[in-house]
mmCIF file of C-alpha atoms and ligand atoms in Angstrom:
data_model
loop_
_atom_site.group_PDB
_atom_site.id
_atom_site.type_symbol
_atom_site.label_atom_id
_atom_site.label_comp_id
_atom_site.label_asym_id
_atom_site.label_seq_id
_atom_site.Cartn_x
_atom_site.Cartn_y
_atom_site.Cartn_z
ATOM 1 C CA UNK R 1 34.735 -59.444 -110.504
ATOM 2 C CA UNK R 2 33.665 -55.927 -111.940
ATOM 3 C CA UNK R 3 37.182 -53.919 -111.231
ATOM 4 C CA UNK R 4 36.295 -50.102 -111.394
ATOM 5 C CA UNK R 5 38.076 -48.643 -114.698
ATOM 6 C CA UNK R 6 39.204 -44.864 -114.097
ATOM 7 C CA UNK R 7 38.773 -42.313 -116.946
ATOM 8 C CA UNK R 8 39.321 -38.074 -116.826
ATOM 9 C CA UNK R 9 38.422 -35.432 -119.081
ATOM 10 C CA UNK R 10 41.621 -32.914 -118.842
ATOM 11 C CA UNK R 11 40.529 -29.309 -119.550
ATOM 12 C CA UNK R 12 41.023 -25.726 -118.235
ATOM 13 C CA UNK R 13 38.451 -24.461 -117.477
ATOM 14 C CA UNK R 14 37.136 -27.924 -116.640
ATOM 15 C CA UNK R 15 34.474 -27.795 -113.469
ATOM 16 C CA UNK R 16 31.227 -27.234 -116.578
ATOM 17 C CA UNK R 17 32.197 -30.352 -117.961
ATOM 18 C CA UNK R 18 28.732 -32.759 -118.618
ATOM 19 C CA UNK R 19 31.323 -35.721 -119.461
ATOM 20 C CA UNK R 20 31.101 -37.488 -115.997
ATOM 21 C CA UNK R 21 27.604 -37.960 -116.129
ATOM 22 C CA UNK R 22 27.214 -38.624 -119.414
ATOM 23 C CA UNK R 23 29.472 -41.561 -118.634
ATOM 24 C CA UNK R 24 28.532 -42.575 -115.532
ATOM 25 C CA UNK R 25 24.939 -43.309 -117.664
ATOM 26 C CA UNK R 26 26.494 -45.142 -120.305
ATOM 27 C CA UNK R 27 28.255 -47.225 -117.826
ATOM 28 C CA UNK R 28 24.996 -48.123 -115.750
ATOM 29 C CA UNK R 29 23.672 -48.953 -118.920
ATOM 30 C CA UNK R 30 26.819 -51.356 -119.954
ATOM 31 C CA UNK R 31 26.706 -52.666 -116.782
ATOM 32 C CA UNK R 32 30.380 -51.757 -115.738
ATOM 33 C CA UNK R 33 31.852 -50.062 -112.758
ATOM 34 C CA UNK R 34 33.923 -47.117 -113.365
ATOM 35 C CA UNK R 35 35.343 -43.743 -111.805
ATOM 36 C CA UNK R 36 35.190 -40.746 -114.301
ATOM 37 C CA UNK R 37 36.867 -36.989 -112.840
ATOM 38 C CA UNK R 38 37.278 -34.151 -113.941
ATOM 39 C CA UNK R 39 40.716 -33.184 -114.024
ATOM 40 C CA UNK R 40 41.970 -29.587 -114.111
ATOM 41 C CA UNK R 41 45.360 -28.347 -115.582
ATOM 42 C CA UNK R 42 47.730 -25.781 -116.018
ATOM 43 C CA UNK R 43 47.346 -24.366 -119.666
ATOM 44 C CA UNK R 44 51.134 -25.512 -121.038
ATOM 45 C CA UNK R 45 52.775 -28.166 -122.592
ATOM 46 C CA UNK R 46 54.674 -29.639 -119.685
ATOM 47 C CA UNK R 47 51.635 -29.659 -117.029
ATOM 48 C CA UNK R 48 49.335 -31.382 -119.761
ATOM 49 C CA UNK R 49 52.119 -34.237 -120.546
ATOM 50 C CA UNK R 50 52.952 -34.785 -116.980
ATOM 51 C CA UNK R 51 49.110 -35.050 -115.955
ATOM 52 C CA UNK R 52 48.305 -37.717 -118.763
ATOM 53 C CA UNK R 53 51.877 -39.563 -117.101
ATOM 54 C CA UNK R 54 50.580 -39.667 -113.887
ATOM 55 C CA UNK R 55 46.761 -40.835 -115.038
ATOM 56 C CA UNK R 56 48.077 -43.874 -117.588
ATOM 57 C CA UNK R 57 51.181 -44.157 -115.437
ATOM 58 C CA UNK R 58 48.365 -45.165 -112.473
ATOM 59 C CA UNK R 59 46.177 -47.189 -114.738
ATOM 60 C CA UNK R 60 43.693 -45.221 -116.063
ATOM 61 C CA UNK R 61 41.623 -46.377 -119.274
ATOM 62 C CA UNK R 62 40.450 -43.784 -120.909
ATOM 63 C CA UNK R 63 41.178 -39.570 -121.249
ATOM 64 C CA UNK R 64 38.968 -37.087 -122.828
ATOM 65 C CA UNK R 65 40.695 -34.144 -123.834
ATOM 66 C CA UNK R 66 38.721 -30.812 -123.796
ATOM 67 C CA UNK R 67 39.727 -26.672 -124.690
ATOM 68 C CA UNK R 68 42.466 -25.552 -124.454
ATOM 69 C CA UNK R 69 44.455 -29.036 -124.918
ATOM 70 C CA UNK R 70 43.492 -31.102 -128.109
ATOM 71 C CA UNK R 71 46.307 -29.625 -129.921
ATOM 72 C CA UNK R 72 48.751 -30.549 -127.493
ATOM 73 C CA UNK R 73 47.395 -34.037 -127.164
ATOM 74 C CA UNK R 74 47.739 -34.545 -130.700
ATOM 75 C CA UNK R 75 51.370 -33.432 -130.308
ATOM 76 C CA UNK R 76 51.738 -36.158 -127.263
ATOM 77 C CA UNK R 77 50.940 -38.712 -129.568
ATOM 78 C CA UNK R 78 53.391 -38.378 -132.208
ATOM 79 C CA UNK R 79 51.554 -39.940 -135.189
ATOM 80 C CA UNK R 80 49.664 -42.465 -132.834
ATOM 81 C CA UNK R 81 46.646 -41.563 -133.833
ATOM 82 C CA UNK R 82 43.223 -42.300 -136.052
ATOM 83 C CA UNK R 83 42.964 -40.290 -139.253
ATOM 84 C CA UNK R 84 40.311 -38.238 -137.795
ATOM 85 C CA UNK R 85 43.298 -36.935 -135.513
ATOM 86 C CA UNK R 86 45.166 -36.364 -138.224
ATOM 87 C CA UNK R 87 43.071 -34.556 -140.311
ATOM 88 C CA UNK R 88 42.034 -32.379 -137.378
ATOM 89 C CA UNK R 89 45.456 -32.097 -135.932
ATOM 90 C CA UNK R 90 43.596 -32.455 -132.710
ATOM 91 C CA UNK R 91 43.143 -35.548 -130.108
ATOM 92 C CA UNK R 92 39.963 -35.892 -127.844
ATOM 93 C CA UNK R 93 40.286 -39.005 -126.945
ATOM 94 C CA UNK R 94 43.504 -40.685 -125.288
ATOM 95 C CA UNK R 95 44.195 -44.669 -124.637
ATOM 96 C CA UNK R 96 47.054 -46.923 -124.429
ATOM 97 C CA UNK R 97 47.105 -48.912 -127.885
ATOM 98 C CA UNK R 98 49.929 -51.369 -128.397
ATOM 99 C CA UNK R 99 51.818 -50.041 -125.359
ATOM 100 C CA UNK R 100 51.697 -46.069 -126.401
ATOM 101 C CA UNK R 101 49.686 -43.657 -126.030
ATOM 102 C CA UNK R 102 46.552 -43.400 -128.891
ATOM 103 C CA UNK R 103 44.756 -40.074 -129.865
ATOM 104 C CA UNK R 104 41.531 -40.484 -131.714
ATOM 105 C CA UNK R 105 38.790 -37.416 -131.996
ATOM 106 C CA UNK R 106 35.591 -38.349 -132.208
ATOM 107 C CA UNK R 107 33.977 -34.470 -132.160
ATOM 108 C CA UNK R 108 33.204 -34.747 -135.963
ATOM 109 C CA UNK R 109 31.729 -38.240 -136.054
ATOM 110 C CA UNK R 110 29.613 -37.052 -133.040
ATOM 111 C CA UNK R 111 28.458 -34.337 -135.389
ATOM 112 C CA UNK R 112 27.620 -36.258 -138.002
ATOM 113 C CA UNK R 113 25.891 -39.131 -135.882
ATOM 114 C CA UNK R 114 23.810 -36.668 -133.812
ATOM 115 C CA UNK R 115 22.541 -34.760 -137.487
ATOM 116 C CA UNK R 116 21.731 -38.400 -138.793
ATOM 117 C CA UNK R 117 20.059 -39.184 -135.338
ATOM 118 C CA UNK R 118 18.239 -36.503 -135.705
ATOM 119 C CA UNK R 119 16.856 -36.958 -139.447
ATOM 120 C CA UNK R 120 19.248 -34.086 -141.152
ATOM 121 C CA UNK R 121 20.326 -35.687 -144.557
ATOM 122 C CA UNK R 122 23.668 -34.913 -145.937
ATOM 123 C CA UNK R 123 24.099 -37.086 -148.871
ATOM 124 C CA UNK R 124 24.148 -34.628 -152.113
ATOM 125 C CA UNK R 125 23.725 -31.227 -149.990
ATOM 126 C CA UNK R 126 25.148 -27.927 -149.285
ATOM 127 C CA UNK R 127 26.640 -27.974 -145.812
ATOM 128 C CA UNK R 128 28.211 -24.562 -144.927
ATOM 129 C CA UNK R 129 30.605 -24.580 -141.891
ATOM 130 C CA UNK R 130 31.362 -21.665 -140.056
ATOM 131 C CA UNK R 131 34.974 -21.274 -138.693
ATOM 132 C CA UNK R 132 38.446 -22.870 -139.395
ATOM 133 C CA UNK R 133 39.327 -23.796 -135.599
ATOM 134 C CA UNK R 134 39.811 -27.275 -133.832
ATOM 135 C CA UNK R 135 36.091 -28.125 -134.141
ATOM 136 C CA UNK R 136 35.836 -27.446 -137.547
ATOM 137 C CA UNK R 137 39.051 -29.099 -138.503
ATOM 138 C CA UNK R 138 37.679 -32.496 -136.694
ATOM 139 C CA UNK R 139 34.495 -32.356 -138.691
ATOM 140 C CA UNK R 140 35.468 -31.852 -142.909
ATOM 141 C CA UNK R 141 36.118 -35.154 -142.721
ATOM 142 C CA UNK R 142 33.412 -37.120 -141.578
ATOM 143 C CA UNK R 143 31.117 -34.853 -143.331
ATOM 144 C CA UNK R 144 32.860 -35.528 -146.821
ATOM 145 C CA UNK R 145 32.085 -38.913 -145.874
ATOM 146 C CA UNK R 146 28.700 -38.593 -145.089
ATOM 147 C CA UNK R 147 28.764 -37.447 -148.889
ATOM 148 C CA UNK R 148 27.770 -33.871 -148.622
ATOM 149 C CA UNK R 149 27.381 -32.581 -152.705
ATOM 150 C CA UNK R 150 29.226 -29.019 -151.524
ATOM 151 C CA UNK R 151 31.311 -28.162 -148.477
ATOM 152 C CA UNK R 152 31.755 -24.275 -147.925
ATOM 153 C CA UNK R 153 34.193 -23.430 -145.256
ATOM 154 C CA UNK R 154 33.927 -19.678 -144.128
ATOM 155 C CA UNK R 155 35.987 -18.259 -141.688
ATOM 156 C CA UNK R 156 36.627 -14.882 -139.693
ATOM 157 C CA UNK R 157 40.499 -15.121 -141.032
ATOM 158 C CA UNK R 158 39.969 -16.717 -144.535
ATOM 159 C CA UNK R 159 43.705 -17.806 -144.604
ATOM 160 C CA UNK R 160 42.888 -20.589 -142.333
ATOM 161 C CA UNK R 161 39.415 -21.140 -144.350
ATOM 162 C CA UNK R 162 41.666 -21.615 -147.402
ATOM 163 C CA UNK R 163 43.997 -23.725 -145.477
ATOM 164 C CA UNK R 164 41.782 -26.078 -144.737
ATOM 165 C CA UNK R 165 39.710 -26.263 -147.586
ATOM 166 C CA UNK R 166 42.965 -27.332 -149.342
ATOM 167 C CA UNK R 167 43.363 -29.696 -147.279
ATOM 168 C CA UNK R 168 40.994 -31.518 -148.324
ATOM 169 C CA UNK R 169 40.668 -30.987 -151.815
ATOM 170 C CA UNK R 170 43.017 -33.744 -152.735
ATOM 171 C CA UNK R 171 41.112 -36.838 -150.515
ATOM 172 C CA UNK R 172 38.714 -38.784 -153.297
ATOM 173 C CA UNK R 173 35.693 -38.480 -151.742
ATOM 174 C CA UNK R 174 32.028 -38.106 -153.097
ATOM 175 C CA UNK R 175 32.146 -34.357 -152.539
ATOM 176 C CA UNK R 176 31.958 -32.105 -156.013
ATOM 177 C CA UNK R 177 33.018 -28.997 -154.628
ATOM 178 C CA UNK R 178 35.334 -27.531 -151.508
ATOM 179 C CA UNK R 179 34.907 -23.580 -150.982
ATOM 180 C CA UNK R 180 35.825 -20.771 -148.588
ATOM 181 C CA UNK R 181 35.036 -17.551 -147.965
ATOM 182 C CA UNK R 182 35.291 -15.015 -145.095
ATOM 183 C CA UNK R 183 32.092 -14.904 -143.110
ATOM 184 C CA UNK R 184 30.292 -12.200 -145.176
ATOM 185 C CA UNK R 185 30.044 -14.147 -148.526
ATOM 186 C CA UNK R 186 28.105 -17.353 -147.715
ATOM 187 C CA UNK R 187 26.243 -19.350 -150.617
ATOM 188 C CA UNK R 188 22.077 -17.849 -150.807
ATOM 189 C CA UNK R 189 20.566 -21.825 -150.300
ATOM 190 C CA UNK R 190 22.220 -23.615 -147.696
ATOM 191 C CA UNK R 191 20.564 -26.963 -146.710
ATOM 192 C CA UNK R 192 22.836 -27.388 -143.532
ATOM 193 C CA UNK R 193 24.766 -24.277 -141.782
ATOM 194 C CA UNK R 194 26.795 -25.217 -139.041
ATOM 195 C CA UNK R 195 27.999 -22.852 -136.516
ATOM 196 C CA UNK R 196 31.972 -24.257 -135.431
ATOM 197 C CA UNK R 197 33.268 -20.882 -134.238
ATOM 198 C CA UNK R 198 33.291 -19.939 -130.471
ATOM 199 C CA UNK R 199 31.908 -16.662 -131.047
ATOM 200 C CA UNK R 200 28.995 -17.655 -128.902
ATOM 201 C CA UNK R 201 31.054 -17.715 -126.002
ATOM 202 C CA UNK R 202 32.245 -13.951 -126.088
ATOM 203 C CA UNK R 203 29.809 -11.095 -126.635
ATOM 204 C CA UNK R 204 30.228 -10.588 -129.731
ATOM 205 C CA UNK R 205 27.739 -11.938 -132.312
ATOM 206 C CA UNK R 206 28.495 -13.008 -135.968
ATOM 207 C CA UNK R 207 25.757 -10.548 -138.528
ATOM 208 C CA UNK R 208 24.211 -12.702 -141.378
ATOM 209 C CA UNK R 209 21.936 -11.191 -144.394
ATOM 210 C CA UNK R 210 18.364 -11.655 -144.277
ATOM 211 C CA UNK R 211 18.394 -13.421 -147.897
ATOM 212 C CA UNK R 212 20.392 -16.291 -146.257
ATOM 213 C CA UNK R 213 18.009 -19.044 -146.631
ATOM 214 C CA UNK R 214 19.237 -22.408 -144.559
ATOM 215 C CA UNK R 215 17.383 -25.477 -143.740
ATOM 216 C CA UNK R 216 19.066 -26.455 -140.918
ATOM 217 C CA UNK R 217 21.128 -24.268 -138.773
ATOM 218 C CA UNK R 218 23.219 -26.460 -135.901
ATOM 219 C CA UNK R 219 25.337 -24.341 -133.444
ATOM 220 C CA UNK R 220 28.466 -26.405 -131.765
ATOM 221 C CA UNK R 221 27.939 -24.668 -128.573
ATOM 222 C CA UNK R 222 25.518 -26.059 -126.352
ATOM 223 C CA UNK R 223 24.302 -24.544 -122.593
ATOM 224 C CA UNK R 224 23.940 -21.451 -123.321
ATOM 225 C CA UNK R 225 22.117 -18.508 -125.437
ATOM 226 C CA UNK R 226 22.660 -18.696 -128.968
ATOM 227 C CA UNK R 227 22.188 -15.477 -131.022
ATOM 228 C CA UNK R 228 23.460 -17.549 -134.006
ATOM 229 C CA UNK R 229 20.127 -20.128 -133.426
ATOM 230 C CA UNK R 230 17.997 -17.164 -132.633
ATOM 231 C CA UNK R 231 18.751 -15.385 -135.883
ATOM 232 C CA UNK R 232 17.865 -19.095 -137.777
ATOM 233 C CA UNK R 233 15.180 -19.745 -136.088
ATOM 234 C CA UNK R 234 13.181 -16.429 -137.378
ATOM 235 C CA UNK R 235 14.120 -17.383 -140.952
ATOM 236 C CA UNK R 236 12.261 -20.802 -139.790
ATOM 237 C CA UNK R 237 15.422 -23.010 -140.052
ATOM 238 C CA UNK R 238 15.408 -26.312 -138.095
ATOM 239 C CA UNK R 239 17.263 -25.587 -134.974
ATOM 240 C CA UNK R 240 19.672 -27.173 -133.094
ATOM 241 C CA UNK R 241 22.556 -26.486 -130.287
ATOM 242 C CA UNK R 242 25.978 -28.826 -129.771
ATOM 243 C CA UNK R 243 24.433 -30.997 -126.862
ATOM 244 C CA UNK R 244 23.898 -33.994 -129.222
ATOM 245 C CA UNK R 245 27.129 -33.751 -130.025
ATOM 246 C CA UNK R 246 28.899 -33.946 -126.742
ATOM 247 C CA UNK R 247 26.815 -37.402 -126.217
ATOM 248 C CA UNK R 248 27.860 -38.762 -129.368
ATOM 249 C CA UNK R 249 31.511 -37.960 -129.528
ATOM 250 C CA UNK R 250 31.495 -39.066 -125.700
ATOM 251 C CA UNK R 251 29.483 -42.494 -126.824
ATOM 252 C CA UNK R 252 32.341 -43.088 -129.667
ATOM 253 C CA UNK R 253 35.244 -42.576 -126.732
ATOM 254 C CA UNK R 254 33.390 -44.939 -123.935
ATOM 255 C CA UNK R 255 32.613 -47.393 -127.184
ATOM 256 C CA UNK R 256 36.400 -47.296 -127.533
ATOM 257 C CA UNK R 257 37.652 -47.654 -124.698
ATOM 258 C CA UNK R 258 35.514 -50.464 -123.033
ATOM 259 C CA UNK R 259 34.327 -52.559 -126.262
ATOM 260 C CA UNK R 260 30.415 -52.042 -125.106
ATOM 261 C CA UNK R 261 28.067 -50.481 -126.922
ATOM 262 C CA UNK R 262 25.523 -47.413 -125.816
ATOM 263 C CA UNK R 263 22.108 -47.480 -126.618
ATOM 264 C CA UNK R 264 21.037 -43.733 -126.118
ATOM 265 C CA UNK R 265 17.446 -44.240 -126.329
ATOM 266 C CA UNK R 266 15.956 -44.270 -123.158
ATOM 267 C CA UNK R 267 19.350 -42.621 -121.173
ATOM 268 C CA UNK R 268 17.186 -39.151 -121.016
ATOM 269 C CA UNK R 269 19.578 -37.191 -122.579
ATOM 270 C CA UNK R 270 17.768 -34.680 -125.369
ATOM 271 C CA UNK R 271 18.967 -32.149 -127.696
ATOM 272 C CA UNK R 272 17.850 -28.660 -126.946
ATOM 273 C CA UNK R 273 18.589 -25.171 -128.070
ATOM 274 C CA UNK R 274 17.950 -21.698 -126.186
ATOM 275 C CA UNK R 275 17.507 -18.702 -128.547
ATOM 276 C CA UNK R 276 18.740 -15.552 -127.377
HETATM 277 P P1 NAP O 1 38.977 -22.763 -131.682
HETATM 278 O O1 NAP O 1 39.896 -23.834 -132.177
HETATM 279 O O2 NAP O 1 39.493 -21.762 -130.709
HETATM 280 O O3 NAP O 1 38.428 -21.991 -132.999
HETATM 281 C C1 NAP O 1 37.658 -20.841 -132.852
HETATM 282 C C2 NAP O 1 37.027 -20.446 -134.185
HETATM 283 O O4 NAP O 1 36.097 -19.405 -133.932
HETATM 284 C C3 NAP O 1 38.025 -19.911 -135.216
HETATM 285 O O5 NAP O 1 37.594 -20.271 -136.501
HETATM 286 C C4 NAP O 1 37.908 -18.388 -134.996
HETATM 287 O O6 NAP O 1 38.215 -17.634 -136.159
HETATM 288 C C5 NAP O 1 36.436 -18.250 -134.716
HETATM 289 N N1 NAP O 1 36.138 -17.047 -133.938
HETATM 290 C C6 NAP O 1 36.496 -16.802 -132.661
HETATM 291 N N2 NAP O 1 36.044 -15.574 -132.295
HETATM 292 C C7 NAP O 1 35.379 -15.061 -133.356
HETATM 293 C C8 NAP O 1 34.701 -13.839 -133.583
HETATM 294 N N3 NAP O 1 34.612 -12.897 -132.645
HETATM 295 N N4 NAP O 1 34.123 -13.653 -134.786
HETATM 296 C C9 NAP O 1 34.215 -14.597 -135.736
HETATM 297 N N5 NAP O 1 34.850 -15.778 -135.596
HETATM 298 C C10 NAP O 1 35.444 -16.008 -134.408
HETATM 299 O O7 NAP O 1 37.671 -23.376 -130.992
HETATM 300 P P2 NAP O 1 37.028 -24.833 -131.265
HETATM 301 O O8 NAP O 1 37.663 -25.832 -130.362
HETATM 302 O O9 NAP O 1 37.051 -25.057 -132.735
HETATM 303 O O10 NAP O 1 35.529 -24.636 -130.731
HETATM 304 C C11 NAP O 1 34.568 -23.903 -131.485
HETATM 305 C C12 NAP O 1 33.176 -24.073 -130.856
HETATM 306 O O11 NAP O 1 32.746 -25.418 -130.952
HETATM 307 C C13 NAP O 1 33.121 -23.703 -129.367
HETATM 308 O O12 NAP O 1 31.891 -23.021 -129.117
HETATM 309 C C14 NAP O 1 33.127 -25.046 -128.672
HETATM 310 O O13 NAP O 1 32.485 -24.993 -127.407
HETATM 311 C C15 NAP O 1 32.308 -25.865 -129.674
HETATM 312 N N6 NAP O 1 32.560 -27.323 -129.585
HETATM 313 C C16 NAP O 1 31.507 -28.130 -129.238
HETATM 314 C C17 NAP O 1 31.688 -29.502 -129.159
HETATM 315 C C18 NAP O 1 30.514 -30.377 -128.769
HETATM 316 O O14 NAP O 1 30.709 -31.553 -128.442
HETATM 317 N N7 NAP O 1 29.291 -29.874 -128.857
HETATM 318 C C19 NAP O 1 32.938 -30.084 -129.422
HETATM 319 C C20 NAP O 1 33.997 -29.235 -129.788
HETATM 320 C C21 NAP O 1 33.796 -27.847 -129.853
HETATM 321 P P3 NAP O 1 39.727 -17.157 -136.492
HETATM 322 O O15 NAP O 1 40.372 -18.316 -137.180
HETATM 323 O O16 NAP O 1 39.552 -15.972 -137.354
HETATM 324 O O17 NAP O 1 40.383 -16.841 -135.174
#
């Protein structure tokens, strides 16, 4: 018999969140029954641990974790987790593993799997990333892996730039060089310029020179306006917003969690950006 599994995503705000359906499709396409909510919460410690309780507690499969509570879910796991939680010090993904609770984040592999999906190469280039926050944390290191020749990390606060640039400058990877910077002294050729700060979702807008030349400019955010794309885009950059993302990193959780593998093609989803 097909018993229906039960997965959340846990966020605040939460009622925007594409994860349902995006799962919902991957499990029509697996062939499983299964009951995905959305699942609002108070934004503390206490509310967040007692709501993941309750939902593994009642024999749930699978949690996504959204803003404002990776952090925290990485805390709930207390060294439970994949080293992609680790090095981001931030969980999106929750399970029971061995009889605890198992944080994994699959936001940077999504990033790297949509660019690679999507033809960007990153073998031997310069990849600049913009911002030092949970996003950008969760994708250094699949990038180093994807054997990028340069990493810049630039950040509004270059303390946490440098923080996490050091990070990283110890792990033997393929990468030749690690850099920061504050936002106003990128490198001139960028192949790939990712946008990982949440600047897009204030008013506010982040002011680039003109003799910034990038390939490929990706913004994280997806759904909305991007002044970051727009500005890209009229320097003829390849363009593209966060949506891929979201699919992948929510193909790597459902892979996870029910041992069935997503085919994307043909599930309708495309990646899409909307200049401002
Ligand atoms: P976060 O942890 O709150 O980090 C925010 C980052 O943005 C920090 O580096 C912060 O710099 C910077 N920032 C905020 N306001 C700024 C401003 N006015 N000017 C310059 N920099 C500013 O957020 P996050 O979780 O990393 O998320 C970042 C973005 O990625 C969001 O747009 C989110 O929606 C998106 N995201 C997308 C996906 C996806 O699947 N597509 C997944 C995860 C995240 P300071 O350090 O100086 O404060």
């Amino acid at each position: 018999m097909n018993k229906t599994r039960h997965f959340i995503v846990i966020g605040n705000p939460i009622s925007h969140s594409k994860s349902p359906d995006l799962h919902a499709a991957f499990a029509q396409q697996v062939g499983i029954d299964i009951c995905y909510n959305r699942q609002f919460c108070p934004n503390d410690f206490e509310s967040f641990k007692a709501v993941v309780e309750a939902f593994f507690g009642g024999g749930g499969v699978g949690a996504n974790v959204t803003v404002p509570f990776k952090e925290m879910a990485w805390q709930l796991c207390q060294g439970h987790i994949s080293q992609y939680a680790q090095a981001a010090k931030a969980v999106n993904t929750l399970f029971i593993k061995d009889n605890k609770l198992y944080g994994d984040n699959t936001d940077g592999r999504g990033l790297v799997n949509d660019l690679q999906q999507k033809g960007v190469a990153l073998k031997g280039k310069t990849l600049v990333i913009l911002g030092a926050g949970g996003a950008a944390r969760g994708a250094v290191l699949p990038l180093l892996q994807a054997d990028v020749a340069h990493l810049h990390i630039a950040n509004r606060t270059i303390q946490k730039a440098c923080e996490l640039a050091c990070l990283f400058n110890n792990i033997k990877t393929n990468t030749q060089q690690i850099t920061y910077s504050d936002l106003a002294s990128l490198p001139r050729d960028i192949d790939v310029i990712i946008n990982a700060t949440s600047i897009g979702l204030s008013n506010e807008r982040l002011s680039f020179d003109c003799t910034i030349n990038a390939k490929v400019a990706y913004d994280m955010m997806y759904g909305r306006p991007s002044a970051f794309l727009a500005f890209f885009d009229k320097q003829n950059s390849q363009c593209f917003d966060g949506l891929g993302m979201l699919i992948h990193q929510g193909k790597l959780s459902f892979e996870m969690w029910t041992q069935k593998a997503v085919d994307l093609r043909g599930l309708g989803f495309d990646g899409c950006f909307a200049p401002q």
